[in-house]
PDB file of C-alpha atoms in Angstrom:
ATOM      1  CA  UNK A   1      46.571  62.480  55.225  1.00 95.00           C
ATOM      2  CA  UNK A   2      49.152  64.063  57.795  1.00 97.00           C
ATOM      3  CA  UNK A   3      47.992  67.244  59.251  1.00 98.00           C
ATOM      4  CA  UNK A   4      50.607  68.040  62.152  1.00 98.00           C
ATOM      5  CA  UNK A   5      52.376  71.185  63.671  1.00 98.00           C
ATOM      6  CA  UNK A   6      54.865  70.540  65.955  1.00 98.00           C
ATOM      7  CA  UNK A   7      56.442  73.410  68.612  1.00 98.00           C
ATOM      8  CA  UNK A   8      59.079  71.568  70.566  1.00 97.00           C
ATOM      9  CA  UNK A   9      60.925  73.976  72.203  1.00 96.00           C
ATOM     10  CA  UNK A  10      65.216  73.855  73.164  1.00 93.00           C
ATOM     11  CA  UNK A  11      67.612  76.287  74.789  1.00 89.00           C
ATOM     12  CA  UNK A  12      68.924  77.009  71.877  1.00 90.00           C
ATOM     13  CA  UNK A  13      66.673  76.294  68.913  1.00 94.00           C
ATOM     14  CA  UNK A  14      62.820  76.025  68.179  1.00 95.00           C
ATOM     15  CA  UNK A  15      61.109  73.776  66.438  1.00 97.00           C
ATOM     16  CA  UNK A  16      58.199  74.981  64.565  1.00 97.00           C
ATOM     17  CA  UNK A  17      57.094  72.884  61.694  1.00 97.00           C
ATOM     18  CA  UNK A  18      53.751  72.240  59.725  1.00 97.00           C
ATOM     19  CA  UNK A  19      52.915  70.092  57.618  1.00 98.00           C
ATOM     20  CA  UNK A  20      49.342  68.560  55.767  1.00 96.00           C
ATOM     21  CA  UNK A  21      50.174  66.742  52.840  1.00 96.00           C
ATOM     22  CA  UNK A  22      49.769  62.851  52.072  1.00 95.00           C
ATOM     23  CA  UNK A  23      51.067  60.012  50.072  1.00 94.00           C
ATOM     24  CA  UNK A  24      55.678  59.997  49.823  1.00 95.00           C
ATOM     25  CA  UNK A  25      56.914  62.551  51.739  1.00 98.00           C
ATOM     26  CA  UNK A  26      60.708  63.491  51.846  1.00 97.00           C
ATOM     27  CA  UNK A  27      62.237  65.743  54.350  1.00 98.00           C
ATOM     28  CA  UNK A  28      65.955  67.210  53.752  1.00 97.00           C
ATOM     29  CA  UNK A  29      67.684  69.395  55.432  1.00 96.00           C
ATOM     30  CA  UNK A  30      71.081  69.746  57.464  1.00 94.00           C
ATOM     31  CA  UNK A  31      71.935  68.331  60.424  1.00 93.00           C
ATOM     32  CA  UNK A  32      70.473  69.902  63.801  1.00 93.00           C
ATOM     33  CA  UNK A  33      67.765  71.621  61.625  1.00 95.00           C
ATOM     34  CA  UNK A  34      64.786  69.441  63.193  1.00 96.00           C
ATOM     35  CA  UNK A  35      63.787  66.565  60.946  1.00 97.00           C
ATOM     36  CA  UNK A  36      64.181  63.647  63.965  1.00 96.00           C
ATOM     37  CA  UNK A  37      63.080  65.557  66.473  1.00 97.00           C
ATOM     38  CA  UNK A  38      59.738  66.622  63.727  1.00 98.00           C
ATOM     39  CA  UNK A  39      59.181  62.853  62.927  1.00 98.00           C
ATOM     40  CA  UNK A  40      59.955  62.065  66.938  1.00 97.00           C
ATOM     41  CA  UNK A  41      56.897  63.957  67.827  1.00 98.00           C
ATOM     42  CA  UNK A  42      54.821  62.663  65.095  1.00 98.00           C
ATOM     43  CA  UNK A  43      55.566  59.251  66.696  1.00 98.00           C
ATOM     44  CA  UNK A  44      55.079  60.242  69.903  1.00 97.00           C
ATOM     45  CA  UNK A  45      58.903  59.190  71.043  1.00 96.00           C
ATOM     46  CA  UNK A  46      59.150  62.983  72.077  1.00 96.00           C
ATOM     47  CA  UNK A  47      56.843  64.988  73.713  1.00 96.00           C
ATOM     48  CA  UNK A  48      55.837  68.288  71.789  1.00 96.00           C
ATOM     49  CA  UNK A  49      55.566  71.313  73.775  1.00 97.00           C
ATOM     50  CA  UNK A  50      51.999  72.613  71.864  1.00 98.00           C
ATOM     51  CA  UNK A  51      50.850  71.656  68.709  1.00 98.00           C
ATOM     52  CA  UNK A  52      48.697  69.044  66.788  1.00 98.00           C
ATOM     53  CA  UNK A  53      49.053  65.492  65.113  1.00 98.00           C
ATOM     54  CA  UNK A  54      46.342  64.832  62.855  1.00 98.00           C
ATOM     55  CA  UNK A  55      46.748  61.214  60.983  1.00 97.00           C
ATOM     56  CA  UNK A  56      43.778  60.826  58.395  1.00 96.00           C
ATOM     57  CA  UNK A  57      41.406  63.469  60.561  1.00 96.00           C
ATOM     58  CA  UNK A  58      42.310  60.975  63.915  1.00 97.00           C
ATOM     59  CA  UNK A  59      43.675  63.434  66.500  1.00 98.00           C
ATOM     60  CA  UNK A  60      46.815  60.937  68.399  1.00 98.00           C
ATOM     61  CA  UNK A  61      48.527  64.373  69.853  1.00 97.00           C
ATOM     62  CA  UNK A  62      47.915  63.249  73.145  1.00 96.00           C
ATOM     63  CA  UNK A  63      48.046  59.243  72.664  1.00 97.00           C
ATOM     64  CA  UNK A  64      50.761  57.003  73.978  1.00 95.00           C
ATOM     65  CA  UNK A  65      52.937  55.434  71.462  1.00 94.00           C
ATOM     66  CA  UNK A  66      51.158  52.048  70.886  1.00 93.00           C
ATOM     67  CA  UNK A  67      47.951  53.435  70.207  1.00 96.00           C
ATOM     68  CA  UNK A  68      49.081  56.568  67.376  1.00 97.00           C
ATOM     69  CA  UNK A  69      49.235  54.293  64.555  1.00 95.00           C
ATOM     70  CA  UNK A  70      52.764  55.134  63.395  1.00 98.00           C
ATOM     71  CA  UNK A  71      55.789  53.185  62.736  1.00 97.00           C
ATOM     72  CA  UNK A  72      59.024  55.085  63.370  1.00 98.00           C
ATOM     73  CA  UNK A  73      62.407  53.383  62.049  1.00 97.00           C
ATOM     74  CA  UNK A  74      65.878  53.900  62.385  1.00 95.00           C
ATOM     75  CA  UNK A  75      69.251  52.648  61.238  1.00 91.00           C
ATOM     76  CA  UNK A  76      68.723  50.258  64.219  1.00 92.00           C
ATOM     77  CA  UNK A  77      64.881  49.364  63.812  1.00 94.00           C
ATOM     78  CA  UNK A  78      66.035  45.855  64.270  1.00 95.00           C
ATOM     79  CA  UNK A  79      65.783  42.642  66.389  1.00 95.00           C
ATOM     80  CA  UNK A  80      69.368  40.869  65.778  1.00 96.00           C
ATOM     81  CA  UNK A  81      68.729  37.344  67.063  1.00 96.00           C
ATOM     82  CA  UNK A  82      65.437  36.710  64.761  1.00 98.00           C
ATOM     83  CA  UNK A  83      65.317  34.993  61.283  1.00 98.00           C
ATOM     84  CA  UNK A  84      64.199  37.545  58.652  1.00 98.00           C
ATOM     85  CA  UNK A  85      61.054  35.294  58.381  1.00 97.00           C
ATOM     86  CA  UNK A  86      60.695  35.720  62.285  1.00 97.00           C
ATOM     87  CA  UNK A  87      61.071  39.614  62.275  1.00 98.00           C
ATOM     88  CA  UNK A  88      58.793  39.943  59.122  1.00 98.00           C
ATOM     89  CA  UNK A  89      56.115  38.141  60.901  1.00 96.00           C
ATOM     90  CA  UNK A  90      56.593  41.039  63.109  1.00 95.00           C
ATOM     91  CA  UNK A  91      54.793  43.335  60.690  1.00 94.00           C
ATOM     92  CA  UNK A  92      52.200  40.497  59.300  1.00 89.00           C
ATOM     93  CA  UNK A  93      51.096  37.270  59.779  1.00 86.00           C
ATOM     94  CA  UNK A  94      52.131  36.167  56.162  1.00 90.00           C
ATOM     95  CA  UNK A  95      55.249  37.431  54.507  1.00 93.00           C
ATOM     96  CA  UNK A  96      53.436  38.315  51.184  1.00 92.00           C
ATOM     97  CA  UNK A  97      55.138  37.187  47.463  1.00 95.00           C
ATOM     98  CA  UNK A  98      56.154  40.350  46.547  1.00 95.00           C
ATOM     99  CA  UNK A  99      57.896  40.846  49.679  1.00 96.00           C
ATOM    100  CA  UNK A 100      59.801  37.680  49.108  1.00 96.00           C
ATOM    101  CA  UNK A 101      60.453  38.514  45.603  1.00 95.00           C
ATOM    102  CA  UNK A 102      62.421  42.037  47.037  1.00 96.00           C
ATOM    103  CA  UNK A 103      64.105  39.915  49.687  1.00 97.00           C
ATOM    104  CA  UNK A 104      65.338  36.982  46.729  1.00 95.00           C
ATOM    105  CA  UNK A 105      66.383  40.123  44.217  1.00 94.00           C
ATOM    106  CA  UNK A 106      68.368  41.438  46.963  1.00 95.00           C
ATOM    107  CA  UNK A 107      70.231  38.427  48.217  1.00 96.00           C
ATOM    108  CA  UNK A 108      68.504  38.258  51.647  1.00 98.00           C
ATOM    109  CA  UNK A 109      67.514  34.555  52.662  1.00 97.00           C
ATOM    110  CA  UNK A 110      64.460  34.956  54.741  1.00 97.00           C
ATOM    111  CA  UNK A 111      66.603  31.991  56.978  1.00 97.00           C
ATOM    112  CA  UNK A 112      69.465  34.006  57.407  1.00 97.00           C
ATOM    113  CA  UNK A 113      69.324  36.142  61.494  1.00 98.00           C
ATOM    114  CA  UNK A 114      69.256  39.646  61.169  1.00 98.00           C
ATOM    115  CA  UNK A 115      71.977  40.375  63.414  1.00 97.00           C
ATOM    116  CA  UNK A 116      74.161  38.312  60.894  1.00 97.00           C
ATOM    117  CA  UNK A 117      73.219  41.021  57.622  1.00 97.00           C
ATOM    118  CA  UNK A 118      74.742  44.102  56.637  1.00 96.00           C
ATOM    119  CA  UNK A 119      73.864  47.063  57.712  1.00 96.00           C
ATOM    120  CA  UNK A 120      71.749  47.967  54.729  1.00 96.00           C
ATOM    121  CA  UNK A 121      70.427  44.910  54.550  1.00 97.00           C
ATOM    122  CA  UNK A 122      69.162  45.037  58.121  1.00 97.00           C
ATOM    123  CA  UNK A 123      67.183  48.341  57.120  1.00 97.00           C
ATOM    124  CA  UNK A 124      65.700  46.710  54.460  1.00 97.00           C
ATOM    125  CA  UNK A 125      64.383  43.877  56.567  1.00 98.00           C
ATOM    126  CA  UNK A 126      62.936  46.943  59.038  1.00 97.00           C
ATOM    127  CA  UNK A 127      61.378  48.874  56.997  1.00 98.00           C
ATOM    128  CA  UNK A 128      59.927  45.673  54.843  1.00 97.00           C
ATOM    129  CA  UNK A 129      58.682  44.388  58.506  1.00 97.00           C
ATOM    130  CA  UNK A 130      56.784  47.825  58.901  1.00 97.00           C
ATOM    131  CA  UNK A 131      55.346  47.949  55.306  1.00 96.00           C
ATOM    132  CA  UNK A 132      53.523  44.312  56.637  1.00 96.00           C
ATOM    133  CA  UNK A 133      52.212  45.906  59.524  1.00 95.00           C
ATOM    134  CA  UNK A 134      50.112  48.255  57.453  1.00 95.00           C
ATOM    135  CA  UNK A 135      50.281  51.294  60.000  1.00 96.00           C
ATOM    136  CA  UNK A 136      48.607  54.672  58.447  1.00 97.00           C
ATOM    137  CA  UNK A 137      51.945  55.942  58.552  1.00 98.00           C
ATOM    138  CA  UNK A 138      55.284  55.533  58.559  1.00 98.00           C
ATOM    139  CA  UNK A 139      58.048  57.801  59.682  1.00 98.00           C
ATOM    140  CA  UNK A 140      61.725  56.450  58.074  1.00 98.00           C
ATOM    141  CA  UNK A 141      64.374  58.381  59.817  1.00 97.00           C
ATOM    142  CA  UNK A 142      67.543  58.382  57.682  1.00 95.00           C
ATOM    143  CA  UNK A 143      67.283  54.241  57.564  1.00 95.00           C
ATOM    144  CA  UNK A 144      68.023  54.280  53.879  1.00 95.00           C
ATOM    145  CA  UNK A 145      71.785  55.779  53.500  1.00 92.00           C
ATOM    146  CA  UNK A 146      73.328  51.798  53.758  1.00 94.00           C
ATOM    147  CA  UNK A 147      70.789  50.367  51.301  1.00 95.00           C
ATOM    148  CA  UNK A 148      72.803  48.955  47.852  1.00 92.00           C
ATOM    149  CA  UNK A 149      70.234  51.104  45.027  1.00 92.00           C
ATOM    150  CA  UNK A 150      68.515  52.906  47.754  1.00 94.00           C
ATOM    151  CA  UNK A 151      66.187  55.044  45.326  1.00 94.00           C
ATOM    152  CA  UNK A 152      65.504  51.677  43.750  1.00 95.00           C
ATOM    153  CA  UNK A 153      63.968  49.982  46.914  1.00 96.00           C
ATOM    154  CA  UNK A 154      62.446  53.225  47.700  1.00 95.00           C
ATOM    155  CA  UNK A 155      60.322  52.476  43.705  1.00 95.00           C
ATOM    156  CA  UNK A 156      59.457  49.485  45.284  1.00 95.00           C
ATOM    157  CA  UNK A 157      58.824  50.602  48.923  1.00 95.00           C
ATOM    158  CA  UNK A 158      56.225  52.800  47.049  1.00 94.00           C
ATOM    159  CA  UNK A 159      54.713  49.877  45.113  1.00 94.00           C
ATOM    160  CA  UNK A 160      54.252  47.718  48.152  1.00 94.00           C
ATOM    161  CA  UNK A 161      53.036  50.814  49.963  1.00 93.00           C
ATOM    162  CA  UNK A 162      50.146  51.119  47.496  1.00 92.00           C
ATOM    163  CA  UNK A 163      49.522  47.680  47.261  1.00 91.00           C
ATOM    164  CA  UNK A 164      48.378  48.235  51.002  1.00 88.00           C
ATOM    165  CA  UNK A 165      45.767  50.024  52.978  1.00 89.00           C
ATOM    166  CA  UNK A 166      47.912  52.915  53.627  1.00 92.00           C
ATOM    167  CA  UNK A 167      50.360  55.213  51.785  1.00 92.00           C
ATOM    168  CA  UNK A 168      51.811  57.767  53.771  1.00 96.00           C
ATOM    169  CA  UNK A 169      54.745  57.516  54.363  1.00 97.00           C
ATOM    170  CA  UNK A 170      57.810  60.135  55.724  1.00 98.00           C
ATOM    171  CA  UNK A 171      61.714  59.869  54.639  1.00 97.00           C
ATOM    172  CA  UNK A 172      63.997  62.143  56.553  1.00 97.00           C
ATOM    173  CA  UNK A 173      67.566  61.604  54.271  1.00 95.00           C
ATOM    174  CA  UNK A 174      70.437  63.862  53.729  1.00 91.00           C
ATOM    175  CA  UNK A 175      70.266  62.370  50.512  1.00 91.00           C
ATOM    176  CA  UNK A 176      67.629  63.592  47.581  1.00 92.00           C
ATOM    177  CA  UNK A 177      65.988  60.885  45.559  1.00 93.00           C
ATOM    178  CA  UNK A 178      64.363  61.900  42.348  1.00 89.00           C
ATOM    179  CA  UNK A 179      61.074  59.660  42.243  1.00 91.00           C
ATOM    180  CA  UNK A 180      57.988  60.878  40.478  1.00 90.00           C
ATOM    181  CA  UNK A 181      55.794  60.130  43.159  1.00 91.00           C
ATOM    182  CA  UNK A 182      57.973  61.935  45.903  1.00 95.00           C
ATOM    183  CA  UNK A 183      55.968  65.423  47.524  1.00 96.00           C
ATOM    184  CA  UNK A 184      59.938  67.440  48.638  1.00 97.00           C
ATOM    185  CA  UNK A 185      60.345  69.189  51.518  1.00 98.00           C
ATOM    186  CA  UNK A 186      62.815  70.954  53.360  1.00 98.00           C
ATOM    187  CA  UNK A 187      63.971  71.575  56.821  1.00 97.00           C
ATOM    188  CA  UNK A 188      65.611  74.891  58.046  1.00 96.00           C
ATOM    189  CA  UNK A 189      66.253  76.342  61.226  1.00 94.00           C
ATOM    190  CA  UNK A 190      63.466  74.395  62.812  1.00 96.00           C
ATOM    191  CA  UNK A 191      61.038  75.172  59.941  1.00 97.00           C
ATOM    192  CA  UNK A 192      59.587  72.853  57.805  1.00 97.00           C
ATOM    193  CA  UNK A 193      59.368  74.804  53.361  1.00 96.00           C
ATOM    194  CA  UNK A 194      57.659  72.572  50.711  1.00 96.00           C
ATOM    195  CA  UNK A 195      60.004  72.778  47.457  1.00 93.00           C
ATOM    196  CA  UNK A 196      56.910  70.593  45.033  1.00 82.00           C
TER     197      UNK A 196
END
């Protein structure tokens, strides 16, 4: 469960967002509206000027990156001079068969180096890396728009996801994806409106 409001305040815009909700979260909205700088705080990569983060009743509002629990990624979530195997150690000991089976249907060789992938495919490999790592949460911030099938791998993202520990999980995407399971929301002017 995510329980969070987040004031970060700018010149010329104000952030003001809250959100308690669990489970596959999407976040949509236009650009400069606030849905980085929302999952930024969450992560702790920005500082919030007042507010709460609440991640399954554990208060991390004041708790250095390391120690929150959350895995933030980004188109460049990557480490280009590892062997997928290498950076999906990263996440877990053991590369699990399901993970392999993703990596084999989408033509990524767990020897090939990340660097040497395209882009997609290095977002895959990020986000797959964090889904091993098992974190309470994690934040995706607009890491899917390269991904061949995106709303496919995000099915499966979801499958591994419950397969886990954890669940929640955060998109931010200009695009909408129309999965059963997804909880919609939408950012506006620094405001955070649930749509279902």
């Amino acid at each position: 469960m995510i329980d969070a409001h987040i004031i970060k305040k700018y010149e010329n815009f104000t952030l003001d967002s809250k959100l308690e909700d669990d489970g596959f979260i999407l976040v949509t909205g236009e650009n400069g509206s606030g849905k980085s700088t929302f999952l930024k705080c969450i992560a702790g990569a920005i500082k919030q000027d007042s507010g709460y983060v609440r991640i399954n009743s554990r208060d991390i509002t004041n708790l250095p990156i390391r120690k929150r629990g959350v895995v933030l990624i980004t188109a460049d979530s990557f480490l280009p001079n590892l062997k997928v195997q290498e950076h999906l150690r990263i996440g877990g000991e053991k590369v699990t068969e399901p993970v392999k089976n993703l990596l084999n249907n989408m033509s990524i060789p767990l020897s090939s180096k990340v660097g040497e992938l395209s882009m997609g495919q290095r977002e895959v490999v990020a986000i797959l890396t964090a889904i091993l790592a098992e974190p309470p949460l994690i934040l995706i911030d607009e890491a899917l728009a390269n991904i061949e099938n995106n709303q496919a791998f995000l099915s499966r993202v979801w499958e591994l996801r419950q397969r886990g520990k954890y669940t929640d999980t955060i998109i931010v995407s200009h695009q909408e994806f129309d999965l059963p399971q997804i909880r919609k929301y939408q950012m506006s002017g620094g405001r955070l409106i649930k749509i279902f």
